[in-house]
mmCIF file of C-alpha atoms and ligand atoms in Angstrom:
data_model
loop_
_atom_site.group_PDB
_atom_site.id
_atom_site.type_symbol
_atom_site.label_atom_id
_atom_site.label_comp_id
_atom_site.label_asym_id
_atom_site.label_seq_id
_atom_site.Cartn_x
_atom_site.Cartn_y
_atom_site.Cartn_z
ATOM 1 C CA UNK A 218 -37.323 18.427 94.445
ATOM 2 C CA UNK A 219 -37.098 22.087 93.486
ATOM 3 C CA UNK A 220 -40.079 23.110 91.341
ATOM 4 C CA UNK A 221 -39.842 23.365 87.578
ATOM 5 C CA UNK A 222 -39.854 26.957 86.356
ATOM 6 C CA UNK A 223 -41.915 27.440 83.223
ATOM 7 C CA UNK A 224 -41.923 30.634 81.106
ATOM 8 C CA UNK A 225 -44.891 31.207 78.798
ATOM 9 C CA UNK A 226 -45.283 33.954 76.171
ATOM 10 C CA UNK A 227 -47.222 37.155 76.542
ATOM 11 C CA UNK A 228 -48.381 38.661 73.232
ATOM 12 C CA UNK A 229 -49.606 37.060 70.043
ATOM 13 C CA UNK A 230 -48.846 33.501 71.225
ATOM 14 C CA UNK A 231 -50.674 34.081 74.534
ATOM 15 C CA UNK A 232 -54.216 33.007 73.677
ATOM 16 C CA UNK A 233 -53.233 29.768 71.932
ATOM 17 C CA UNK A 234 -50.796 28.989 74.751
ATOM 18 C CA UNK A 235 -53.553 29.284 77.364
ATOM 19 C CA UNK A 236 -55.825 27.057 75.292
ATOM 20 C CA UNK A 237 -53.105 24.414 75.176
ATOM 21 C CA UNK A 238 -52.356 24.704 78.910
ATOM 22 C CA UNK A 239 -56.069 24.300 79.640
ATOM 23 C CA UNK A 240 -56.133 21.092 77.618
ATOM 24 C CA UNK A 241 -52.948 19.803 79.248
ATOM 25 C CA UNK A 242 -53.760 20.496 82.908
ATOM 26 C CA UNK A 243 -57.153 20.569 84.607
ATOM 27 C CA UNK A 244 -56.853 24.002 86.241
ATOM 28 C CA UNK A 245 -55.125 27.066 84.880
ATOM 29 C CA UNK A 246 -55.572 30.228 86.939
ATOM 30 C CA UNK A 247 -54.186 33.561 86.005
ATOM 31 C CA UNK A 248 -53.639 36.468 88.373
ATOM 32 C CA UNK A 249 -54.167 39.681 86.448
ATOM 33 C CA UNK A 250 -51.199 42.047 86.099
ATOM 34 C CA UNK A 251 -48.833 39.821 88.096
ATOM 35 C CA UNK A 252 -48.041 37.737 85.021
ATOM 36 C CA UNK A 253 -48.122 34.681 87.252
ATOM 37 C CA UNK A 254 -50.118 31.613 86.264
ATOM 38 C CA UNK A 255 -51.095 28.708 88.501
ATOM 39 C CA UNK A 256 -51.538 25.120 87.314
ATOM 40 C CA UNK A 257 -53.018 22.328 89.413
ATOM 41 C CA UNK A 258 -49.465 21.177 90.053
ATOM 42 C CA UNK A 259 -47.559 23.058 92.782
ATOM 43 C CA UNK A 260 -44.294 21.698 91.402
ATOM 44 C CA UNK A 261 -44.563 23.861 88.293
ATOM 45 C CA UNK A 262 -44.126 27.617 88.690
ATOM 46 C CA UNK A 263 -45.394 29.496 85.642
ATOM 47 C CA UNK A 264 -44.680 33.075 84.658
ATOM 48 C CA UNK A 265 -45.582 35.080 81.545
ATOM 49 C CA UNK A 266 -42.748 36.834 79.756
ATOM 50 C CA UNK A 267 -42.089 38.300 76.325
ATOM 51 C CA UNK A 268 -41.327 35.493 73.845
ATOM 52 C CA UNK A 269 -38.216 37.310 72.623
ATOM 53 C CA UNK A 270 -36.623 36.968 76.087
ATOM 54 C CA UNK A 271 -37.624 33.365 76.798
ATOM 55 C CA UNK A 272 -34.893 31.471 74.846
ATOM 56 C CA UNK A 273 -32.066 33.272 76.683
ATOM 57 C CA UNK A 274 -33.757 32.918 80.069
ATOM 58 C CA UNK A 275 -34.184 29.165 79.489
ATOM 59 C CA UNK A 276 -30.637 28.685 78.165
ATOM 60 C CA UNK A 277 -29.234 30.483 81.218
ATOM 61 C CA UNK A 278 -31.236 28.219 83.552
ATOM 62 C CA UNK A 279 -33.474 30.898 85.055
ATOM 63 C CA UNK A 280 -36.313 28.770 83.672
ATOM 64 C CA UNK A 281 -36.246 25.014 83.062
ATOM 65 C CA UNK A 282 -38.832 25.075 80.289
ATOM 66 C CA UNK A 283 -40.468 27.711 78.141
ATOM 67 C CA UNK A 284 -42.766 28.309 75.215
ATOM 68 C CA UNK A 285 -41.679 30.647 72.454
ATOM 69 C CA UNK A 286 -41.505 30.914 68.680
ATOM 70 C CA UNK A 287 -38.753 28.853 67.044
ATOM 71 C CA UNK A 288 -37.793 32.086 65.220
ATOM 72 C CA UNK A 289 -36.619 33.622 68.501
ATOM 73 C CA UNK A 290 -34.624 30.518 69.432
ATOM 74 C CA UNK A 291 -32.673 31.046 66.207
ATOM 75 C CA UNK A 292 -32.463 34.822 66.544
ATOM 76 C CA UNK A 293 -30.960 34.601 70.042
ATOM 77 C CA UNK A 294 -28.768 31.539 69.214
ATOM 78 C CA UNK A 295 -29.933 30.134 72.546
ATOM 79 C CA UNK A 296 -28.457 26.772 73.475
ATOM 80 C CA UNK A 297 -31.733 25.040 74.361
ATOM 81 C CA UNK A 298 -33.485 21.864 73.294
ATOM 82 C CA UNK A 299 -36.639 22.538 71.252
ATOM 83 C CA UNK A 300 -38.331 19.406 72.537
ATOM 84 C CA UNK A 301 -41.856 19.747 71.146
ATOM 85 C CA UNK A 302 -43.449 21.558 68.210
ATOM 86 C CA UNK A 303 -46.702 22.988 69.546
ATOM 87 C CA UNK A 304 -47.954 23.632 65.996
ATOM 88 C CA UNK A 305 -49.575 27.031 66.605
ATOM 89 C CA UNK A 306 -48.269 30.562 65.980
ATOM 90 C CA UNK A 307 -47.385 29.562 62.434
ATOM 91 C CA UNK A 308 -45.659 32.454 60.674
ATOM 92 C CA UNK A 309 -43.257 33.202 57.864
ATOM 93 C CA UNK A 310 -40.359 35.589 58.309
ATOM 94 C CA UNK A 311 -40.002 37.367 54.982
ATOM 95 C CA UNK A 312 -38.177 40.153 53.208
ATOM 96 C CA UNK A 313 -40.552 42.649 51.625
ATOM 97 C CA UNK A 314 -40.339 45.952 49.840
ATOM 98 C CA UNK A 315 -42.690 48.329 47.980
ATOM 99 C CA UNK A 316 -44.538 46.405 45.261
ATOM 100 C CA UNK A 317 -43.678 49.069 42.681
ATOM 101 C CA UNK A 318 -39.929 48.263 42.952
ATOM 102 C CA UNK A 319 -38.543 46.327 40.019
ATOM 103 C CA UNK A 320 -36.152 44.040 41.954
ATOM 104 C CA UNK A 321 -37.098 40.366 42.128
ATOM 105 C CA UNK A 322 -35.412 39.775 45.488
ATOM 106 C CA UNK A 323 -33.112 41.286 48.092
ATOM 107 C CA UNK A 324 -30.050 40.043 46.222
ATOM 108 C CA UNK A 325 -30.951 42.180 43.181
ATOM 109 C CA UNK A 326 -31.605 45.169 45.409
ATOM 110 C CA UNK A 327 -28.213 44.811 47.131
ATOM 111 C CA UNK A 328 -26.458 44.650 43.740
ATOM 112 C CA UNK A 329 -28.247 47.707 42.345
ATOM 113 C CA UNK A 330 -27.693 49.813 45.476
ATOM 114 C CA UNK A 331 -24.026 48.790 45.562
ATOM 115 C CA UNK A 332 -23.544 49.785 41.897
ATOM 116 C CA UNK A 333 -25.211 53.148 42.504
ATOM 117 C CA UNK A 334 -23.316 53.570 45.817
ATOM 118 C CA UNK A 335 -26.600 54.044 47.652
ATOM 119 C CA UNK A 336 -26.988 53.059 51.303
ATOM 120 C CA UNK A 337 -29.430 50.189 51.739
ATOM 121 C CA UNK A 338 -31.579 50.421 54.881
ATOM 122 C CA UNK A 339 -33.569 47.480 56.236
ATOM 123 C CA UNK A 340 -35.903 47.540 59.230
ATOM 124 C CA UNK A 341 -36.390 44.442 61.379
ATOM 125 C CA UNK A 342 -36.836 43.117 64.905
ATOM 126 C CA UNK A 343 -34.686 40.152 63.880
ATOM 127 C CA UNK A 344 -31.225 41.732 63.860
ATOM 128 C CA UNK A 345 -29.021 38.622 63.788
ATOM 129 C CA UNK A 346 -31.285 36.688 61.415
ATOM 130 C CA UNK A 347 -31.307 39.694 59.069
ATOM 131 C CA UNK A 348 -27.531 40.053 59.281
ATOM 132 C CA UNK A 349 -26.990 36.339 58.519
ATOM 133 C CA UNK A 350 -29.481 36.450 55.639
ATOM 134 C CA UNK A 351 -27.789 39.475 54.073
ATOM 135 C CA UNK A 352 -24.325 37.966 54.419
ATOM 136 C CA UNK A 353 -25.311 34.815 52.523
ATOM 137 C CA UNK A 354 -26.683 36.805 49.546
ATOM 138 C CA UNK A 355 -24.499 36.390 46.450
ATOM 139 C CA UNK A 356 -24.263 40.096 45.677
ATOM 140 C CA UNK A 357 -23.558 41.003 49.314
ATOM 141 C CA UNK A 358 -20.528 38.656 49.236
ATOM 142 C CA UNK A 359 -19.495 40.078 45.865
ATOM 143 C CA UNK A 360 -19.537 43.744 46.952
ATOM 144 C CA UNK A 361 -18.835 43.566 50.685
ATOM 145 C CA UNK A 362 -17.082 40.222 51.318
ATOM 146 C CA UNK A 363 -17.435 39.066 54.919
ATOM 147 C CA UNK A 364 -18.020 42.527 56.405
ATOM 148 C CA UNK A 365 -20.908 42.666 58.882
ATOM 149 C CA UNK A 366 -23.810 44.951 57.969
ATOM 150 C CA UNK A 367 -24.180 47.903 60.322
ATOM 151 C CA UNK A 368 -26.784 47.126 62.991
ATOM 152 C CA UNK A 369 -28.357 50.295 64.349
ATOM 153 C CA UNK A 370 -30.173 50.376 67.706
ATOM 154 C CA UNK A 371 -30.849 53.367 69.966
ATOM 155 C CA UNK A 372 -28.042 52.202 72.249
ATOM 156 C CA UNK A 373 -25.465 50.414 70.146
ATOM 157 C CA UNK A 374 -24.088 50.247 66.624
ATOM 158 C CA UNK A 375 -22.454 47.013 65.520
ATOM 159 C CA UNK A 376 -20.738 46.015 62.282
ATOM 160 C CA UNK A 377 -18.569 47.866 59.814
ATOM 161 C CA UNK A 378 -20.502 47.959 56.551
ATOM 162 C CA UNK A 379 -22.257 51.316 56.601
ATOM 163 C CA UNK A 380 -23.553 50.739 53.079
ATOM 164 C CA UNK A 381 -25.978 48.078 54.293
ATOM 165 C CA UNK A 382 -27.768 48.926 57.513
ATOM 166 C CA UNK A 383 -30.227 46.971 59.662
ATOM 167 C CA UNK A 384 -32.324 49.244 61.845
ATOM 168 C CA UNK A 385 -33.954 47.768 64.936
ATOM 169 C CA UNK A 386 -37.728 47.999 64.632
ATOM 170 C CA UNK A 387 -39.995 48.350 67.655
ATOM 171 C CA UNK A 388 -43.099 47.432 65.620
ATOM 172 C CA UNK A 389 -45.266 48.857 62.848
ATOM 173 C CA UNK A 390 -42.414 47.740 60.592
ATOM 174 C CA UNK A 391 -44.618 47.575 57.490
ATOM 175 C CA UNK A 392 -45.302 51.314 57.686
ATOM 176 C CA UNK A 393 -41.641 52.264 57.235
ATOM 177 C CA UNK A 394 -40.930 51.795 53.519
ATOM 178 C CA UNK A 395 -40.329 53.618 51.269
ATOM 179 C CA UNK A 396 -39.559 56.826 53.209
ATOM 180 C CA UNK A 397 -37.679 55.458 56.237
ATOM 181 C CA UNK A 398 -36.215 52.235 54.922
ATOM 182 C CA UNK A 399 -35.866 50.445 51.591
ATOM 183 C CA UNK A 400 -36.883 46.974 52.735
ATOM 184 C CA UNK A 401 -38.143 45.140 55.801
ATOM 185 C CA UNK A 402 -37.696 41.691 57.281
ATOM 186 C CA UNK A 403 -40.850 40.940 59.209
ATOM 187 C CA UNK A 404 -43.275 38.295 60.296
ATOM 188 C CA UNK A 405 -46.352 37.581 58.234
ATOM 189 C CA UNK A 406 -49.271 35.358 59.088
ATOM 190 C CA UNK A 407 -52.146 36.100 56.714
ATOM 191 C CA UNK A 408 -50.280 38.611 54.531
ATOM 192 C CA UNK A 409 -52.902 41.310 55.163
ATOM 193 C CA UNK A 410 -50.604 43.890 56.771
ATOM 194 C CA UNK A 411 -48.066 43.644 53.946
ATOM 195 C CA UNK A 412 -50.782 43.965 51.297
ATOM 196 C CA UNK A 413 -52.387 46.971 52.952
ATOM 197 C CA UNK A 414 -49.020 48.707 53.046
ATOM 198 C CA UNK A 415 -48.410 47.938 49.371
ATOM 199 C CA UNK A 416 -45.442 45.702 50.046
ATOM 200 C CA UNK A 417 -44.511 42.506 48.218
ATOM 201 C CA UNK A 418 -42.780 39.433 49.617
ATOM 202 C CA UNK A 419 -39.517 38.834 47.784
ATOM 203 C CA UNK A 420 -37.741 36.271 49.985
ATOM 204 C CA UNK A 421 -38.822 33.783 52.612
ATOM 205 C CA UNK A 422 -36.221 33.636 55.353
ATOM 206 C CA UNK A 423 -37.796 31.000 57.599
ATOM 207 C CA UNK A 424 -41.045 29.594 58.908
ATOM 208 C CA UNK A 425 -41.737 29.223 62.581
ATOM 209 C CA UNK A 426 -44.218 27.797 65.079
ATOM 210 C CA UNK A 427 -44.384 27.886 68.858
ATOM 211 C CA UNK A 428 -42.149 25.296 70.533
ATOM 212 C CA UNK A 429 -41.648 23.923 74.011
ATOM 213 C CA UNK A 430 -37.987 24.545 74.784
ATOM 214 C CA UNK A 431 -35.929 23.047 77.590
ATOM 215 C CA UNK A 432 -32.746 23.940 79.453
ATOM 216 C CA UNK A 433 -30.143 21.285 78.589
ATOM 217 C CA UNK A 434 -28.762 21.020 82.150
ATOM 218 C CA UNK A 435 -32.267 20.540 83.574
ATOM 219 C CA UNK A 436 -32.781 17.750 81.074
ATOM 220 C CA UNK A 437 -29.688 15.979 82.443
ATOM 221 C CA UNK A 438 -30.834 16.272 86.084
ATOM 222 C CA UNK A 439 -32.648 12.952 86.774
ATOM 223 C CA UNK A 440 -35.426 14.459 88.922
ATOM 224 C CA UNK A 441 -36.040 17.442 86.676
ATOM 225 C CA UNK A 442 -35.955 15.190 83.619
ATOM 226 C CA UNK A 443 -38.819 13.123 85.054
ATOM 227 C CA UNK A 444 -40.918 16.226 85.620
ATOM 228 C CA UNK A 445 -40.009 17.730 82.244
ATOM 229 C CA UNK A 446 -41.161 14.542 80.535
ATOM 230 C CA UNK A 447 -44.437 14.720 82.498
ATOM 231 C CA UNK A 448 -44.908 18.179 80.997
ATOM 232 C CA UNK A 449 -43.924 16.965 77.510
ATOM 233 C CA UNK A 450 -46.346 14.027 77.826
ATOM 234 C CA UNK A 451 -49.290 16.210 78.803
ATOM 235 C CA UNK A 452 -48.621 18.865 76.190
ATOM 236 C CA UNK A 453 -47.818 16.429 73.407
ATOM 237 C CA UNK A 454 -51.103 14.674 74.210
ATOM 238 C CA UNK A 455 -52.942 17.962 73.840
ATOM 239 C CA UNK A 456 -51.170 18.875 70.563
ATOM 240 C CA UNK A 457 -51.915 15.427 69.177
ATOM 241 C CA UNK A 458 -55.470 15.325 70.520
ATOM 242 C CA UNK A 459 -56.445 18.436 68.555
ATOM 243 C CA UNK A 460 -56.007 16.550 65.280
ATOM 244 C CA UNK A 461 -58.376 13.686 66.097
ATOM 245 C CA UNK A 462 -62.007 12.869 66.806
ATOM 246 C CA UNK A 463 -63.204 10.086 69.014
ATOM 247 C CA UNK A 464 -66.288 8.491 67.470
ATOM 248 C CA UNK A 465 -68.721 5.949 68.812
ATOM 249 C CA UNK A 466 -71.354 4.278 66.657
ATOM 250 C CA UNK A 467 -73.727 1.339 66.590
ATOM 251 C CA UNK A 468 -73.850 -1.201 63.817
ATOM 252 C CA UNK A 469 -75.886 -4.284 62.990
ATOM 253 C CA UNK A 470 -73.946 -7.553 62.813
ATOM 254 C CA UNK A 471 -74.551 -7.926 59.065
ATOM 255 C CA UNK A 472 -72.763 -4.598 58.422
ATOM 256 C CA UNK A 473 -69.939 -5.094 60.914
ATOM 257 C CA UNK A 474 -67.362 -6.532 58.517
ATOM 258 C CA UNK A 475 -67.986 -3.856 55.891
ATOM 259 C CA UNK A 476 -67.711 -1.133 58.516
ATOM 260 C CA UNK A 477 -64.429 -2.461 59.879
ATOM 261 C CA UNK A 478 -62.967 -2.433 56.375
ATOM 262 C CA UNK A 479 -63.763 1.249 56.020
ATOM 263 C CA UNK A 480 -63.214 2.791 59.410
ATOM 264 C CA UNK A 481 -59.761 4.098 60.423
ATOM 265 C CA UNK A 482 -58.353 3.886 63.953
ATOM 266 C CA UNK A 483 -55.196 4.589 65.948
ATOM 267 C CA UNK A 484 -54.500 0.882 66.413
ATOM 268 C CA UNK A 485 -57.731 -1.102 65.940
ATOM 269 C CA UNK A 486 -61.334 -0.121 66.691
ATOM 270 C CA UNK A 487 -62.921 -1.499 69.872
ATOM 271 C CA UNK A 488 -65.962 -3.697 69.246
ATOM 272 C CA UNK A 489 -68.412 -4.269 72.105
ATOM 273 C CA UNK A 490 -71.654 -6.242 71.909
ATOM 274 C CA UNK A 491 -74.791 -4.218 72.735
ATOM 275 C CA UNK A 492 -77.400 -5.571 75.153
ATOM 276 C CA UNK A 493 -79.593 -6.286 72.127
ATOM 277 C CA UNK A 494 -78.499 -9.341 70.188
ATOM 278 C CA UNK A 495 -77.159 -8.751 66.679
ATOM 279 C CA UNK A 496 -75.884 -5.239 67.431
ATOM 280 C CA UNK A 497 -72.411 -3.890 68.220
ATOM 281 C CA UNK A 498 -70.918 -0.634 69.452
ATOM 282 C CA UNK A 499 -67.720 0.576 67.751
ATOM 283 C CA UNK A 500 -65.265 2.937 69.410
ATOM 284 C CA UNK A 501 -62.480 4.460 67.389
ATOM 285 C CA UNK A 502 -60.229 7.488 67.022
ATOM 286 C CA UNK A 503 -59.936 9.050 63.568
ATOM 287 C CA UNK A 504 -58.172 12.036 62.030
ATOM 288 C CA UNK A 505 -60.435 15.113 61.947
ATOM 289 C CA UNK A 506 -59.714 15.516 58.244
ATOM 290 C CA UNK A 507 -61.074 12.004 57.540
ATOM 291 C CA UNK A 508 -64.414 12.631 59.235
ATOM 292 C CA UNK A 509 -66.277 14.263 56.360
ATOM 293 C CA UNK A 510 -65.057 11.535 53.989
ATOM 294 C CA UNK A 511 -66.477 8.857 56.282
ATOM 295 C CA UNK A 512 -69.948 10.347 56.704
ATOM 296 C CA UNK A 513 -71.397 9.167 53.352
ATOM 297 C CA UNK A 514 -70.190 5.622 54.087
ATOM 298 C CA UNK A 515 -71.315 5.559 57.711
ATOM 299 C CA UNK A 516 -74.727 6.973 56.832
ATOM 300 C CA UNK A 517 -75.468 3.815 54.893
ATOM 301 C CA UNK A 518 -74.284 1.153 57.322
ATOM 302 C CA UNK A 519 -74.204 2.553 60.859
ATOM 303 C CA UNK A 520 -76.557 4.040 63.402
ATOM 304 C CA UNK A 521 -76.313 6.454 66.328
ATOM 305 C CA UNK A 522 -73.002 8.212 65.747
ATOM 306 C CA UNK A 523 -71.532 10.086 68.746
ATOM 307 C CA UNK A 524 -68.574 12.402 68.149
ATOM 308 C CA UNK A 525 -66.178 13.752 70.810
ATOM 309 C CA UNK A 526 -63.144 15.980 70.615
ATOM 310 C CA UNK A 527 -60.457 14.293 72.733
ATOM 311 C CA UNK A 528 -58.620 16.629 75.161
ATOM 312 C CA UNK A 529 -55.440 14.614 74.847
ATOM 313 C CA UNK A 530 -54.140 11.560 73.052
ATOM 314 C CA UNK A 531 -51.082 10.331 74.873
ATOM 315 C CA UNK A 532 -48.716 8.183 72.818
ATOM 316 C CA UNK A 533 -47.115 6.793 75.969
ATOM 317 C CA UNK A 534 -44.913 4.214 74.228
ATOM 318 C CA UNK A 535 -43.383 6.797 71.925
ATOM 319 C CA UNK A 536 -42.819 9.311 74.717
ATOM 320 C CA UNK A 537 -41.160 6.612 76.843
ATOM 321 C CA UNK A 538 -38.802 5.838 73.948
ATOM 322 C CA UNK A 539 -37.887 9.526 73.596
ATOM 323 C CA UNK A 540 -37.314 9.849 77.341
ATOM 324 C CA UNK A 541 -34.934 6.895 77.356
ATOM 325 C CA UNK A 542 -32.824 8.351 74.539
HETATM 326 N N1 ATP B 855 -49.288 37.229 63.712
HETATM 327 C C1 ATP B 855 -48.126 37.229 64.331
HETATM 328 N N2 ATP B 855 -47.372 38.335 64.335
HETATM 329 C C2 ATP B 855 -46.188 38.366 64.978
HETATM 330 N N3 ATP B 855 -45.666 37.329 65.637
HETATM 331 C C3 ATP B 855 -46.365 36.207 65.662
HETATM 332 C C4 ATP B 855 -47.628 36.093 65.013
HETATM 333 N N4 ATP B 855 -48.076 34.847 65.232
HETATM 334 C C5 ATP B 855 -47.139 34.225 65.960
HETATM 335 N N5 ATP B 855 -46.097 35.019 66.222
HETATM 336 C C6 ATP B 855 -44.901 34.677 67.006
HETATM 337 O O1 ATP B 855 -44.940 35.429 68.207
HETATM 338 C C7 ATP B 855 -43.618 35.740 68.630
HETATM 339 C C8 ATP B 855 -43.515 37.242 68.788
HETATM 340 O O2 ATP B 855 -44.378 37.649 69.780
HETATM 341 P P1 ATP B 855 -45.314 38.932 69.692
HETATM 342 O O3 ATP B 855 -46.137 38.851 68.471
HETATM 343 O O4 ATP B 855 -45.990 39.035 70.990
HETATM 344 O O5 ATP B 855 -44.269 40.077 69.514
HETATM 345 P P2 ATP B 855 -44.365 41.339 68.594
HETATM 346 O O6 ATP B 855 -44.227 40.914 67.169
HETATM 347 O O7 ATP B 855 -43.385 42.269 69.158
HETATM 348 O O8 ATP B 855 -45.866 41.873 68.724
HETATM 349 P P3 ATP B 855 -46.526 42.856 69.774
HETATM 350 O O9 ATP B 855 -45.553 43.957 70.009
HETATM 351 O O10 ATP B 855 -47.761 43.277 69.034
HETATM 352 O O11 ATP B 855 -46.849 42.009 70.972
HETATM 353 C C9 ATP B 855 -42.690 35.236 67.563
HETATM 354 O O12 ATP B 855 -42.143 34.010 67.970
HETATM 355 C C10 ATP B 855 -43.593 35.060 66.357
HETATM 356 O O13 ATP B 855 -43.144 34.041 65.497
HETATM 357 O O1 PRP B 856 -49.671 38.850 58.028
HETATM 358 P P1 PRP B 856 -50.630 39.402 59.029
HETATM 359 O O2 PRP B 856 -51.711 38.429 59.392
HETATM 360 O O3 PRP B 856 -51.192 40.733 58.640
HETATM 361 O O4 PRP B 856 -49.843 39.574 60.432
HETATM 362 C C1 PRP B 856 -48.563 40.061 60.554
HETATM 363 C C2 PRP B 856 -48.478 41.252 61.448
HETATM 364 O O5 PRP B 856 -48.845 40.887 62.782
HETATM 365 C C3 PRP B 856 -47.788 41.278 63.657
HETATM 366 O O6 PRP B 856 -47.928 42.576 64.070
HETATM 367 P P2 PRP B 856 -48.563 42.995 65.447
HETATM 368 O O7 PRP B 856 -50.046 43.134 65.306
HETATM 369 O O8 PRP B 856 -48.112 42.081 66.546
HETATM 370 O O9 PRP B 856 -47.968 44.453 65.640
HETATM 371 P P3 PRP B 856 -46.444 44.958 65.593
HETATM 372 O O10 PRP B 856 -46.244 45.456 64.201
HETATM 373 O O11 PRP B 856 -46.409 46.029 66.609
HETATM 374 O O12 PRP B 856 -45.540 43.804 65.935
HETATM 375 C C4 PRP B 856 -46.536 41.197 62.789
HETATM 376 O O13 PRP B 856 -45.456 41.934 63.301
HETATM 377 C C5 PRP B 856 -47.042 41.724 61.479
HETATM 378 O O14 PRP B 856 -46.993 43.118 61.470
#
């Protein structure tokens, strides 16, 4: 079988991606400056690329699988299957402008600029998302109909509506208003950069997290499909595992029933007799967020609590069902 080609993101998703790979496979080696990564599986060839390029590379079949932000899958309109939400790299794509402006949202700004015949300039890395967002604004439709906003890049200009312009940003987008542009469409995580640049969020365009994406043709190839589902299984186990704790505790027989009424589990807790009569060991997997709520109860009826963070929790039945569909 030809190996599976796997593209992973370089940049702000990089660190969390490596953490997840390390939980999913047992060895992850990285060769500095070559952007090549080696897993303990010779049938997976991994390379680091910019997340903005990954959806197109996967849709064109240069890579079978990739990790990138869902925002860039939409921006590039790549025909790929977003098979697994990896639940990190959580951001909001928002429209923002100087907090001293009186407009409540972009729609109001479009209307006012149109009335005053002023050119509206927006800076963004997300050219198609910005264009689509503008075109669905009520006042844009009212003043400009279905005309495409002018997209300005150093190489190309697209669209006919010179009154509303989207300028390609190469970064530091928040620094541009009010002198260079009137508004921005940019990613925010904590909101700090916007605040420090005295900008306010006026519209939320989308939210995004990192996803595992797959080439649709590879998914139809029986051999590749098998291997892709191995990857999905391992990574889904790691994503799932992060949310749980594996706990082990000892309990006296007289408290066993009470404990079982209170303790959560994935299916049912395992009960094993200890070598001392009248005592039992309980093994169970609980949600991390439930742990602190359990402590006051456990303190009163259990002994010797051991807590582990599971590397992976593999819901094999569920994954098998997905694979068969
Ligand atoms: N804090 C963040 N800032 C920007 N993008 C983020 C952040 N957290 C996650 N992402 C995701 O990372 C992807 C963009 O990658 P990256 O941040 O490397 O590009 P960038 O914004 O051009 O930044 P840089 O040029 O600093 O590397 C998008 O899918 C985006 O949703
Ligand atoms: O809401 P916050 O937590 O402040 O984070 C958001 C900022 O982080 C990213 O910038 P990055 O550092 O990647 O630099 P860039 O502007 O060159 O993309 C993003 O483009 C925002 O500018």
